[in-house]
Short mmCIF file of C-alpha atoms in Angstrom, two decimals:
data_model
loop_
_atom_site.label_atom_id
_atom_site.label_comp_id
_atom_site.label_asym_id
_atom_site.label_seq_id
_atom_site.Cartn_x
_atom_site.Cartn_y
_atom_site.Cartn_z
CA MET A 1 4.50 -88.30 190.97
CA LYS A 2 1.00 -86.92 191.28
CA GLN A 3 -2.44 -88.47 191.26
CA GLY A 4 -5.07 -86.52 189.38
CA ILE A 5 -8.38 -86.70 187.58
CA PHE A 6 -8.09 -85.95 183.86
CA THR A 7 -10.91 -85.10 181.48
CA ILE A 8 -10.78 -86.58 178.00
CA THR A 9 -11.02 -83.95 175.24
CA GLY A 10 -10.51 -86.26 172.25
CA ASN A 11 -10.04 -89.96 171.47
CA THR A 12 -9.60 -90.89 167.83
CA PRO A 13 -8.16 -93.89 165.96
CA LEU A 14 -4.92 -93.30 164.01
CA THR A 15 -4.81 -96.84 162.55
CA LYS A 16 -6.86 -100.01 163.01
CA THR A 17 -5.31 -100.61 166.45
CA VAL A 18 -3.63 -97.35 167.52
CA CYS A 19 -5.60 -94.47 169.08
CA LYS A 20 -4.76 -90.94 170.14
CA MET A 21 -6.29 -89.59 173.32
CA THR A 22 -6.01 -85.99 174.52
CA LEU A 23 -6.77 -85.08 178.11
CA GLU A 24 -6.88 -82.02 180.34
CA GLY A 25 -5.56 -82.03 183.89
CA ASP A 26 -2.67 -81.28 186.21
CA THR A 27 0.42 -82.26 184.22
CA SER A 28 2.89 -80.53 186.53
CA ALA A 29 4.53 -83.78 187.67
CA ILE A 30 5.63 -84.65 184.14
CA THR A 31 9.20 -83.44 183.88
CA ALA A 32 10.79 -85.33 180.98
CA ALA A 33 10.07 -86.86 177.58
CA GLY A 34 10.03 -90.65 177.87
CA GLN A 35 8.12 -90.67 181.16
CA PHE A 36 4.80 -92.50 181.45
CA VAL A 37 1.47 -92.25 183.22
CA ASN A 38 -0.48 -95.04 184.97
CA ILE A 39 -4.20 -95.10 184.35
CA LYS A 40 -6.98 -96.55 186.54
CA ILE A 41 -9.60 -98.17 184.38
CA ASP A 42 -13.06 -99.15 185.60
CA GLY A 43 -13.44 -102.88 186.11
CA LEU A 44 -9.72 -103.63 186.10
CA TYR A 45 -7.49 -103.99 189.16
CA LEU A 46 -4.06 -102.81 188.09
CA ARG A 47 -3.44 -99.46 186.45
CA ARG A 48 -2.29 -99.39 182.82
CA PRO A 49 1.03 -97.71 182.03
CA ILE A 50 1.09 -95.56 178.84
CA SER A 51 3.96 -93.37 177.65
CA VAL A 52 3.55 -89.61 177.34
CA CYS A 53 3.38 -88.67 173.65
CA ASP A 54 2.96 -84.92 173.97
CA LEU A 55 2.46 -82.22 176.54
CA ASN A 56 1.18 -78.67 176.05
CA GLY A 57 0.43 -76.88 179.28
CA SER A 58 -2.40 -78.83 180.86
CA THR A 59 -3.03 -80.89 177.70
CA LEU A 60 -1.68 -84.42 177.77
CA THR A 61 -1.56 -86.56 174.61
CA LEU A 62 -1.39 -90.34 174.84
CA VAL A 63 -1.04 -92.58 171.79
CA TYR A 64 -1.77 -96.21 172.66
CA LYS A 65 -2.26 -99.52 170.93
CA VAL A 66 -5.33 -101.62 171.72
CA VAL A 67 -3.83 -104.89 172.95
CA GLY A 68 -6.07 -106.01 175.81
CA LYS A 69 -9.01 -105.20 178.04
CA GLY A 70 -7.51 -102.00 179.46
CA THR A 71 -6.66 -100.32 176.19
CA GLU A 72 -9.90 -101.65 174.65
CA THR A 73 -11.86 -99.88 177.39
CA MET A 74 -9.81 -96.72 176.82
CA SER A 75 -10.58 -96.83 173.09
CA ARG A 76 -14.31 -96.72 173.80
CA MET A 77 -14.11 -93.66 176.06
CA LYS A 78 -15.47 -90.31 174.87
CA ALA A 79 -14.73 -86.63 175.29
CA GLY A 80 -15.97 -85.52 178.70
CA ASP A 81 -15.21 -88.88 180.36
CA THR A 82 -12.69 -88.76 183.21
CA LEU A 83 -9.72 -90.94 184.19
CA ASP A 84 -7.79 -91.29 187.47
CA ILE A 85 -4.14 -91.04 186.42
CA LEU A 86 -0.76 -91.16 188.19
CA THR A 87 1.57 -88.80 186.31
CA GLY A 88 5.28 -88.13 186.23
CA LEU A 89 6.39 -91.77 186.42
CA GLY A 90 9.77 -93.06 185.31
CA ASN A 91 13.04 -91.29 184.60
CA GLY A 92 12.53 -90.25 180.97
CA TYR A 93 15.23 -89.39 178.46
CA ASP A 94 18.26 -87.31 179.41
CA LEU A 95 18.66 -84.57 176.78
CA SER A 96 21.97 -83.26 178.04
CA VAL A 97 24.28 -85.93 176.63
CA CYS A 98 23.27 -86.35 172.97
CA GLY A 99 25.65 -84.08 171.05
CA GLU A 100 24.35 -82.04 168.12
CA ALA A 101 22.86 -84.70 165.81
CA PRO A 102 20.80 -87.30 167.66
CA LEU A 103 18.88 -90.05 165.86
CA LEU A 104 15.47 -91.05 167.23
CA VAL A 105 14.39 -94.61 166.41
CA GLY A 106 10.84 -95.77 167.16
CA GLY A 107 9.18 -99.07 166.45
CA GLY A 108 5.37 -99.44 166.38
CA VAL A 109 3.83 -98.27 169.60
CA GLY A 110 7.34 -97.24 170.72
CA VAL A 111 7.01 -94.20 168.44
CA PRO A 112 4.82 -91.95 170.66
CA PRO A 113 7.32 -90.98 173.42
CA LEU A 114 9.81 -89.89 170.74
CA TYR A 115 7.43 -87.13 169.65
CA LEU A 116 7.77 -85.05 172.83
CA LEU A 117 11.48 -85.92 172.84
CA ALA A 118 11.88 -84.59 169.28
CA LYS A 119 10.10 -81.36 170.19
CA ARG A 120 12.31 -80.81 173.21
CA LEU A 121 15.52 -81.62 171.31
CA ILE A 122 14.54 -79.21 168.53
CA ALA A 123 13.88 -76.54 171.14
CA LYS A 124 17.47 -77.06 172.30
CA GLY A 125 18.68 -76.46 168.73
CA LYS A 126 19.58 -80.06 167.92
CA GLU A 127 19.56 -81.41 164.40
CA VAL A 128 17.12 -84.29 164.86
CA LYS A 129 16.70 -87.26 162.53
CA VAL A 130 13.87 -89.77 163.04
CA ILE A 131 13.37 -93.35 161.85
CA LEU A 132 9.91 -94.80 162.41
CA GLY A 133 9.50 -98.56 161.89
CA PHE A 134 6.25 -100.42 161.26
CA ASN A 135 5.16 -103.77 159.85
CA SER A 136 3.20 -102.35 156.90
CA ALA A 137 1.80 -99.12 155.42
CA GLU A 138 -1.56 -99.50 157.13
CA GLU A 139 0.14 -99.45 160.56
CA VAL A 140 2.04 -96.21 159.96
CA PHE A 141 1.11 -93.29 162.23
CA PHE A 142 2.63 -89.94 163.24
CA GLU A 143 4.76 -89.60 160.08
CA ASP A 144 3.08 -86.27 159.26
CA GLU A 145 3.26 -85.07 162.86
CA PHE A 146 7.03 -85.60 162.93
CA LYS A 147 7.42 -84.00 159.47
CA ALA A 148 5.49 -80.98 160.73
CA LEU A 149 8.24 -80.48 163.31
CA GLY A 150 10.62 -79.96 160.40
CA VAL A 151 12.81 -82.99 161.14
CA ASP A 152 14.27 -85.52 158.70
CA VAL A 153 11.82 -88.49 158.87
CA THR A 154 12.40 -91.94 157.41
CA VAL A 155 9.67 -94.58 157.56
CA THR A 156 10.50 -98.27 157.29
CA THR A 157 8.06 -101.14 156.82
CA VAL A 158 8.89 -104.82 157.10
CA ASP A 159 6.84 -105.65 153.99
CA GLY A 160 8.05 -102.64 152.02
CA SER A 161 4.54 -101.26 151.50
CA ARG A 162 5.77 -97.82 152.61
CA GLY A 163 9.16 -96.15 152.79
CA VAL A 164 12.32 -98.22 153.18
CA LYS A 165 11.71 -101.98 153.08
CA GLY A 166 13.05 -103.77 156.15
CA PHE A 167 13.79 -102.93 159.77
CA VAL A 168 14.67 -99.58 161.30
CA THR A 169 18.35 -100.50 161.21
CA ASP A 170 18.15 -100.91 157.40
CA ALA A 171 17.62 -97.14 157.26
CA PHE A 172 20.81 -96.32 159.19
CA LYS A 173 22.90 -94.05 156.95
CA GLY A 174 25.30 -92.58 159.47
CA GLY A 175 25.44 -88.90 160.27
CA PHE A 176 24.31 -89.34 163.84
CA GLY A 177 26.31 -89.37 167.03
CA TYR A 178 23.74 -90.59 169.54
CA VAL A 179 20.50 -92.63 169.53
CA TYR A 180 17.28 -92.41 171.49
CA THR A 181 15.03 -95.39 170.97
CA CYS A 182 11.80 -97.04 172.07
CA GLY A 183 10.14 -100.13 170.67
CA PRO A 184 9.98 -103.92 170.90
CA GLU A 185 12.98 -105.50 172.65
CA ALA A 186 14.20 -107.22 169.46
CA MET A 187 14.34 -103.82 167.77
CA LEU A 188 16.15 -102.26 170.73
CA LYS A 189 18.74 -105.04 170.53
CA ALA A 190 19.23 -104.49 166.78
CA VAL A 191 19.68 -100.74 167.33
CA TYR A 192 22.12 -101.47 170.17
CA ASP A 193 24.17 -103.78 167.95
CA LYS A 194 24.25 -101.53 164.87
CA CYS A 195 24.18 -97.91 166.03
CA GLY A 196 27.92 -97.63 166.71
CA CYS A 197 27.42 -94.82 169.22
CA GLY A 198 26.02 -94.14 172.66
CA GLY A 199 22.33 -93.98 173.34
CA GLN A 200 19.31 -94.33 175.57
CA PHE A 201 16.90 -97.25 175.28
CA SER A 202 13.36 -97.29 176.66
CA PHE A 203 12.17 -100.68 177.90
CA GLU A 204 8.78 -102.19 178.55
CA GLU A 205 7.81 -104.61 181.33
CA ARG A 206 4.65 -105.76 183.07
CA MET A 207 4.24 -103.53 186.09
CA GLY A 208 2.40 -103.77 189.37
CA CYS A 209 2.42 -100.29 190.87
CA GLY A 210 4.40 -98.19 188.36
CA PHE A 211 6.11 -96.13 191.08
CA GLY A 212 8.80 -98.38 192.52
CA ALA A 213 7.06 -100.10 195.42
CA CYS A 214 6.37 -103.68 194.35
CA MET A 215 9.54 -104.81 192.55
CA GLY A 216 7.34 -106.35 189.85
CA CYS A 217 9.33 -104.98 186.89
CA SER A 218 12.93 -105.42 188.02
CA CYS A 219 15.78 -106.00 185.61
CA ARG A 220 19.49 -106.58 185.96
CA THR A 221 21.88 -103.93 184.63
CA LEU A 222 25.62 -103.42 184.82
CA TYR A 223 24.83 -100.61 187.27
CA GLY A 224 22.87 -102.95 189.56
CA ASN A 225 19.26 -104.10 189.75
CA LYS A 226 16.82 -101.52 188.47
CA ARG A 227 13.06 -101.11 188.50
CA ILE A 228 11.86 -100.38 184.97
CA CYS A 229 9.06 -98.20 186.37
CA LYS A 230 11.14 -96.04 188.69
CA ASP A 231 14.83 -96.26 187.68
CA GLY A 232 13.79 -96.71 184.02
CA PRO A 233 12.09 -97.11 181.64
CA VAL A 234 15.08 -95.47 179.94
CA LEU A 235 18.43 -97.24 180.36
CA VAL A 236 21.72 -95.97 178.98
CA LYS A 237 23.50 -98.20 176.48
CA GLU A 238 26.50 -98.87 178.75
CA GLU A 239 24.40 -100.48 181.49
CA ILE A 240 22.15 -102.77 179.46
CA ILE A 241 22.35 -106.54 179.95
CA TRP A 242 20.38 -108.45 177.31
CA GLN A 243 18.68 -111.41 178.94
CA LYS A 244 15.84 -112.61 176.75
CA MET B 1 -13.69 -88.57 219.75
CA ALA B 2 -12.98 -91.79 217.92
CA GLU B 3 -10.23 -93.73 219.71
CA MET B 4 -8.17 -95.56 217.09
CA LYS B 5 -5.24 -96.65 219.27
CA VAL B 6 -4.59 -100.36 219.54
CA ASP B 7 -1.94 -102.49 221.19
CA LEU B 8 0.19 -104.92 219.22
CA CYS B 9 2.31 -107.22 221.39
CA GLY B 10 2.94 -104.50 223.95
CA ILE B 11 3.59 -101.63 221.54
CA GLU B 12 0.86 -99.05 221.10
CA LEU B 13 -0.16 -98.14 217.56
CA ASP B 14 -1.87 -94.79 216.85
CA ASN B 15 -4.24 -96.71 214.62
CA PRO B 16 -4.49 -100.32 213.45
CA VAL B 17 -3.47 -99.64 209.84
CA ILE B 18 -0.19 -101.30 208.85
CA ALA B 19 1.08 -101.21 205.27
CA ALA B 20 1.90 -104.80 204.34
CA SER B 21 5.28 -106.17 203.39
CA GLY B 22 6.09 -106.21 199.70
CA THR B 23 3.69 -103.41 198.86
CA PHE B 24 5.45 -100.58 200.64
CA GLY B 25 9.14 -101.11 199.88
CA TYR B 26 11.27 -99.65 202.67
CA GLY B 27 8.86 -96.75 203.00
CA TYR B 28 10.37 -93.84 201.12
CA GLU B 29 8.52 -94.15 197.80
CA PHE B 30 5.42 -93.40 199.86
CA ALA B 31 7.14 -90.87 202.13
CA GLN B 32 7.54 -88.73 199.00
CA LEU B 33 3.74 -88.71 198.67
CA TYR B 34 2.52 -88.28 202.25
CA ASP B 35 3.77 -88.28 205.83
CA ILE B 36 3.98 -92.01 206.54
CA ASN B 37 4.06 -91.31 210.27
CA ILE B 38 0.25 -91.28 210.08
CA LEU B 39 0.37 -95.08 209.72
CA GLY B 40 0.06 -97.44 212.66
CA THR B 41 3.31 -98.75 211.21
CA PHE B 42 4.42 -100.67 208.13
CA SER B 43 6.07 -103.99 207.49
CA PHE B 44 9.09 -103.56 205.26
CA LYS B 45 10.00 -105.56 202.17
CA GLY B 46 10.69 -109.23 202.96
CA THR B 47 14.36 -109.45 203.88
CA THR B 48 16.64 -112.46 203.61
CA LYS B 49 20.16 -113.27 204.81
CA ASP B 50 21.68 -112.74 201.35
CA ALA B 51 20.69 -110.34 198.57
CA ARG B 52 18.19 -111.76 196.09
CA PHE B 53 17.21 -110.63 192.59
CA GLY B 54 14.06 -112.71 192.71
CA ASN B 55 12.25 -114.40 189.85
CA PRO B 56 12.45 -113.65 186.13
CA THR B 57 9.83 -111.30 184.66
CA PRO B 58 6.92 -111.14 184.00
CA ARG B 59 6.26 -111.19 187.73
CA ILE B 60 2.84 -109.54 187.69
CA ALA B 61 -0.54 -110.55 186.26
CA GLU B 62 -3.95 -108.91 186.29
CA CYS B 63 -6.85 -110.88 187.86
CA PRO B 64 -10.52 -110.20 188.52
CA ALA B 65 -10.51 -107.89 191.57
CA GLY B 66 -6.88 -108.60 192.27
CA MET B 67 -3.44 -109.47 190.99
CA LEU B 68 -0.82 -112.20 190.95
CA ASN B 69 2.76 -111.51 191.91
CA ALA B 70 5.79 -113.73 191.71
CA VAL B 71 8.48 -111.26 192.72
CA GLY B 72 10.36 -113.95 194.64
CA LEU B 73 11.67 -111.96 197.62
CA GLN B 74 13.86 -109.49 195.76
CA ASN B 75 15.77 -107.59 198.44
CA PRO B 76 19.29 -106.26 199.06
CA GLY B 77 20.00 -108.70 201.91
CA VAL B 78 19.98 -108.00 205.64
CA ASP B 79 23.40 -106.30 205.74
CA ARG B 80 22.39 -103.60 203.26
CA VAL B 81 18.93 -103.28 204.78
CA ILE B 82 20.63 -102.38 208.06
CA SER B 83 23.39 -100.22 206.60
CA GLU B 84 21.41 -98.42 203.86
CA GLU B 85 17.64 -98.85 204.04
CA LEU B 86 17.06 -98.34 207.75
CA PRO B 87 19.13 -95.12 207.96
CA ARG B 88 17.21 -93.77 204.96
CA LEU B 89 13.94 -94.78 206.62
CA ALA B 90 14.94 -92.98 209.82
CA GLU B 91 14.79 -89.71 207.89
CA CYS B 92 11.09 -90.10 207.16
CA PHE B 93 9.66 -92.45 209.80
CA ASP B 94 9.82 -91.91 213.55
CA LYS B 95 7.88 -94.99 214.64
CA LYS B 96 8.88 -98.58 215.21
CA VAL B 97 8.82 -100.50 211.94
CA MET B 98 7.88 -104.14 211.47
CA ALA B 99 10.78 -106.16 210.04
CA ASN B 100 9.58 -108.84 207.63
CA VAL B 101 11.98 -111.77 207.40
CA SER B 102 12.12 -114.77 205.11
CA GLY B 103 14.54 -117.64 204.76
CA PHE B 104 15.46 -120.92 203.14
CA CYS B 105 16.45 -122.82 206.25
CA VAL B 106 15.93 -122.35 209.99
CA ASP B 107 19.43 -120.92 210.39
CA ASP B 108 18.66 -118.22 207.78
CA TYR B 109 15.63 -117.08 209.75
CA VAL B 110 17.59 -117.09 213.00
CA TYR B 111 20.51 -115.13 211.53
CA THR B 112 18.36 -112.48 209.82
CA CYS B 113 16.02 -112.06 212.79
CA ALA B 114 18.93 -111.77 215.23
CA ARG B 115 20.51 -109.03 213.11
CA LEU B 116 17.28 -107.05 212.78
CA ASP B 117 16.38 -107.61 216.44
CA GLU B 118 19.40 -105.46 217.32
CA CYS B 119 18.06 -102.50 215.33
CA GLU B 120 16.50 -99.82 217.47
CA GLN B 121 14.01 -98.89 214.72
CA VAL B 122 12.57 -102.40 214.59
CA GLY B 123 9.54 -102.95 216.80
CA TRP B 124 8.41 -106.40 215.72
CA LEU B 125 9.79 -109.28 213.69
CA GLU B 126 7.24 -110.59 211.20
CA VAL B 127 8.50 -114.03 210.27
CA ASN B 128 7.25 -114.96 206.82
CA VAL B 129 6.86 -118.74 206.59
CA SER B 130 4.45 -118.29 203.73
CA CYS B 131 6.04 -116.83 200.58
CA PRO B 132 4.56 -118.85 197.70
CA ASN B 133 7.07 -117.63 195.14
CA VAL B 134 10.36 -119.16 196.21
CA HIS B 135 11.40 -122.77 196.11
CA GLY B 136 12.94 -124.74 198.92
CA GLY B 137 11.97 -122.20 201.57
CA GLY B 138 9.28 -119.67 202.35
CA MET B 139 5.92 -121.35 202.15
CA SER B 140 7.31 -124.83 202.67
CA PHE B 141 7.89 -123.89 206.33
CA GLY B 142 4.37 -122.60 206.72
CA THR B 143 2.53 -125.59 205.31
CA SER B 144 3.20 -127.87 208.26
CA ALA B 145 2.56 -127.16 211.92
CA LYS B 146 5.83 -128.85 212.86
CA SER B 147 8.15 -126.79 210.63
CA ALA B 148 6.32 -123.51 211.28
CA ALA B 149 6.68 -124.11 215.01
CA GLU B 150 10.34 -125.01 214.54
CA VAL B 151 11.03 -121.64 212.89
CA ALA B 152 8.98 -119.79 215.52
CA ALA B 153 10.83 -121.44 218.40
CA ALA B 154 14.27 -120.91 216.85
CA VAL B 155 13.60 -117.22 216.19
CA LYS B 156 12.09 -116.70 219.63
CA ALA B 157 15.27 -118.09 221.15
CA VAL B 158 17.33 -115.20 219.73
CA ALA B 159 14.77 -112.37 219.64
CA SER B 160 14.07 -109.75 222.25
CA LYS B 161 11.37 -108.13 220.12
CA PRO B 162 7.88 -109.59 219.62
CA VAL B 163 7.82 -112.34 217.00
CA ILE B 164 4.79 -112.42 214.72
CA VAL B 165 4.56 -115.45 212.43
CA LYS B 166 2.99 -114.72 209.02
CA LEU B 167 0.98 -117.70 207.85
CA SER B 168 0.03 -119.07 204.46
CA PRO B 169 -3.59 -119.69 203.51
CA ASN B 170 -2.48 -122.49 201.18
CA VAL B 171 -2.99 -125.17 203.82
CA THR B 172 -5.72 -127.59 204.86
CA ASP B 173 -5.89 -126.47 208.49
CA ILE B 174 -4.49 -123.03 209.30
CA VAL B 175 -5.76 -123.23 212.89
CA SER B 176 -3.47 -126.12 213.81
CA ILE B 177 -0.47 -124.24 212.37
CA ALA B 178 -1.37 -121.08 214.28
CA ARG B 179 -1.73 -123.07 217.51
CA ALA B 180 1.63 -124.77 216.96
CA CYS B 181 3.29 -121.35 216.53
CA GLU B 182 1.63 -120.08 219.69
CA ASP B 183 2.81 -123.15 221.58
CA ALA B 184 6.33 -122.56 220.21
CA GLY B 185 6.34 -119.11 221.79
CA ALA B 186 5.20 -116.80 218.99
CA ASP B 187 3.94 -113.46 220.27
CA GLY B 188 1.48 -112.96 217.44
CA ILE B 189 0.15 -114.38 214.19
CA SER B 190 -0.36 -112.44 210.96
CA LEU B 191 -2.46 -113.78 208.13
CA ILE B 192 -3.11 -114.28 205.30
CA ASN B 193 -0.23 -114.25 202.85
CA THR B 194 -1.27 -114.57 199.20
CA LEU B 195 -3.24 -117.46 197.74
CA LEU B 196 -1.36 -119.54 195.20
CA GLY B 197 -2.72 -118.78 191.74
CA MET B 198 -1.98 -118.91 188.02
CA ARG B 199 -3.05 -117.21 184.77
CA ILE B 200 -2.55 -118.42 181.21
CA ASP B 201 -1.98 -116.22 178.14
CA LEU B 202 -4.49 -117.48 175.55
CA ALA B 203 -2.49 -116.33 172.53
CA LYS B 204 0.82 -117.77 173.71
CA ARG B 205 -0.71 -120.79 175.51
CA ARG B 206 1.80 -120.21 178.26
CA PRO B 207 1.54 -119.04 181.87
CA VAL B 208 1.51 -115.23 182.12
CA LEU B 209 4.10 -115.38 184.91
CA ALA B 210 7.63 -116.55 184.19
CA ASN B 211 7.43 -118.41 187.52
CA LYS B 212 4.17 -120.02 186.23
CA THR B 213 2.42 -119.55 189.58
CA GLY B 214 2.16 -116.52 191.83
CA GLY B 215 0.46 -115.17 194.91
CA PHE B 216 -3.09 -113.86 194.49
CA SER B 217 -3.91 -110.69 196.40
CA GLY B 218 -6.40 -107.86 196.20
CA GLY B 219 -10.05 -107.33 197.08
CA ALA B 220 -11.06 -110.76 195.78
CA ILE B 221 -9.31 -112.57 198.65
CA PHE B 222 -10.88 -110.49 201.43
CA PRO B 223 -13.62 -113.00 202.37
CA VAL B 224 -11.08 -115.83 202.56
CA ALA B 225 -8.91 -113.68 204.83
CA VAL B 226 -11.81 -112.71 207.10
CA ARG B 227 -12.77 -116.38 207.49
CA MET B 228 -9.23 -117.45 208.38
CA VAL B 229 -8.65 -114.53 210.76
CA TYR B 230 -11.92 -115.43 212.48
CA GLN B 231 -10.95 -119.08 212.82
CA VAL B 232 -7.43 -118.38 214.07
CA ALA B 233 -8.43 -115.55 216.44
CA ASN B 234 -10.93 -117.86 218.07
CA ALA B 235 -8.30 -120.56 218.54
CA VAL B 236 -5.28 -118.65 219.91
CA LYS B 237 -4.75 -116.21 222.79
CA ILE B 238 -1.95 -114.19 221.15
CA PRO B 239 -2.80 -111.15 218.97
CA VAL B 240 -3.74 -111.70 215.34
CA VAL B 241 -2.88 -109.24 212.57
CA GLY B 242 -5.45 -109.55 209.79
CA MET B 243 -4.68 -108.96 206.14
CA GLY B 244 -5.78 -110.00 202.69
CA GLY B 245 -7.67 -107.74 200.30
CA VAL B 246 -8.23 -104.93 202.80
CA SER B 247 -9.03 -101.82 200.75
CA THR B 248 -11.32 -99.58 202.83
CA ALA B 249 -11.92 -98.39 206.40
CA GLU B 250 -14.98 -100.68 206.49
CA ASP B 251 -12.69 -103.61 205.66
CA VAL B 252 -10.48 -102.68 208.64
CA VAL B 253 -13.49 -102.71 210.96
CA GLU B 254 -14.64 -106.05 209.53
CA MET B 255 -11.19 -107.60 210.06
CA MET B 256 -11.16 -106.35 213.65
CA LEU B 257 -14.63 -107.74 214.30
CA ALA B 258 -13.29 -111.05 212.98
CA GLY B 259 -10.59 -110.90 215.66
CA ALA B 260 -7.70 -108.86 214.30
CA SER B 261 -5.85 -106.58 216.76
CA ALA B 262 -4.33 -104.72 213.83
CA VAL B 263 -4.83 -104.81 210.08
CA GLU B 264 -2.36 -104.85 207.20
CA VAL B 265 -3.14 -103.23 203.86
CA GLY B 266 -1.30 -104.76 200.90
CA ALA B 267 -2.14 -104.74 197.21
CA ALA B 268 -4.37 -101.66 197.61
CA ASN B 269 -1.18 -99.58 198.04
CA LEU B 270 -0.03 -100.58 194.57
CA VAL B 271 -3.20 -99.47 192.83
CA ASP B 272 -3.74 -96.36 194.93
CA PRO B 273 -0.54 -95.10 196.57
CA PHE B 274 -2.69 -93.09 198.97
CA ALA B 275 -4.79 -96.11 200.04
CA CYS B 276 -3.52 -96.29 203.66
CA LYS B 277 -3.86 -92.53 204.10
CA GLN B 278 -7.42 -92.64 202.79
CA ILE B 279 -8.32 -95.57 205.06
CA ILE B 280 -6.92 -93.80 208.14
CA GLU B 281 -8.81 -90.61 207.24
CA ASP B 282 -12.03 -92.54 206.67
CA LEU B 283 -11.86 -94.59 209.89
CA PRO B 284 -13.38 -92.01 212.27
CA GLY B 285 -16.40 -91.58 210.01
CA VAL B 286 -16.91 -95.33 209.72
CA MET B 287 -16.54 -95.72 213.49
CA LYS B 288 -19.18 -93.06 214.04
CA LYS B 289 -21.53 -94.71 211.57
CA TYR B 290 -21.30 -98.02 213.44
CA ASN B 291 -21.27 -96.51 216.94
CA ILE B 292 -17.69 -97.49 217.71
CA ASN B 293 -16.01 -95.30 220.35
CA SER B 294 -12.77 -97.27 220.52
CA LEU B 295 -11.42 -99.74 217.99
CA LYS B 296 -9.90 -101.82 220.81
CA GLU B 297 -13.40 -102.69 221.95
CA ILE B 298 -14.46 -104.31 218.70
CA ILE B 299 -11.58 -106.81 218.37
CA GLY B 300 -13.21 -110.20 218.02
CA GLY B 301 -16.59 -108.59 218.46
CA CYS B 302 -18.35 -110.67 215.82
CA ARG B 303 -20.84 -112.82 217.71
#
């Protein structure tokens, strides 16, 4: 983990509620796809955890959904503004165990961390397939970015206004031996029930510190109590206990 | 040369800054970031007789200038603290640590304190009779002078180390509780634990916290803490450890002027993991600005 000051270089809306922010700073603490950063925002007490979407040298890309005061403030920030950010938080995805044909499944604002993951898996020569789930066509983002990586992309929408009608699991066609997923807990559970293979699941929880000190985001697993911020956010399928 | 050394119940601290229980784990998350030996000391995560998972999540809520927590004393239990956490701490911390203890009956407190009292690394026992997030224990002991004194006396009977009783601000008269603990033999008083609070999610029309209520900490509670430290320090002869919303070196000086012999820093660690380090680095400059040669001299110096 490192604390650093980042300078915003871009901040543009992708949909009505989802924005993409690019920043420049010391990204050296970020070691894995699926990690997150924790952002200090003027006027708010606790930092706001946001997953890492992409990383290119000192350029950090965050894709976030405006859901409250913190992300609302972020959405109004401009190029040249600075943010105090803790980087390199969480375990991230383990790329070493996925076989040759992993499936990446993202739901809504769970899509962004899969982008860096896809890039890194491709770099390792994996044959990556991606399913991106949204409620409707107007909420779809990053379809073109994933396609530009040359991977097989399927979009699903609940209302059928784009791609396959239904949930991400309605687009399961086999041909994958491992899943990496991030999204709402109900989606994670559906993927868990229907994937028929091993996988890694990224969870979300309200956090205090984001680096393992406060025990605010604890969960039970078959491998013992874990802190989503420090021992997660990625849990392996075999350890997950569904509680909610 | 600014003299930052203070005495806490017979043990000298290099400076009065103590990272508060529940915000500093068992030390090593922070030891990865800076040398935690620069601290006066720290109070480790509230420890109970048996392991506890704590409350369901969400356990954390944002507040104006602060936060709510309802962690509910998650800890591995005293046996594993002694067999696993303390040996790991020994690798990164050379000083005496403050052992924070909670319980659900007097016997729990006695058992856990007696076990930790035997540990060489432990310098003080901070007996938490003020956790607002557990039921049938914790704060219920700290809301009456009689039961707080009962815990203090029972722990004192088995402890060789100084016993500091950590009090709740969620009471009508904290002074009478502090006096009762002093009369029961407590070696020090620490205050304040968190203020009982609650937030409601407007969209869901439900409490934000799964536990409904939680403890309010952060900068917003600092004035309440200063007032209570001032009242208690003027009413007891034993040392008082001040805490509650302390975020800067100026806050440390203010707490000491109110009567604190040492000062705990809590929620600030969660927002800025380098908060204690920054405060310790800033203290000499603040002392110079206010013509303070030795921090010992300003304890209770508010006229």
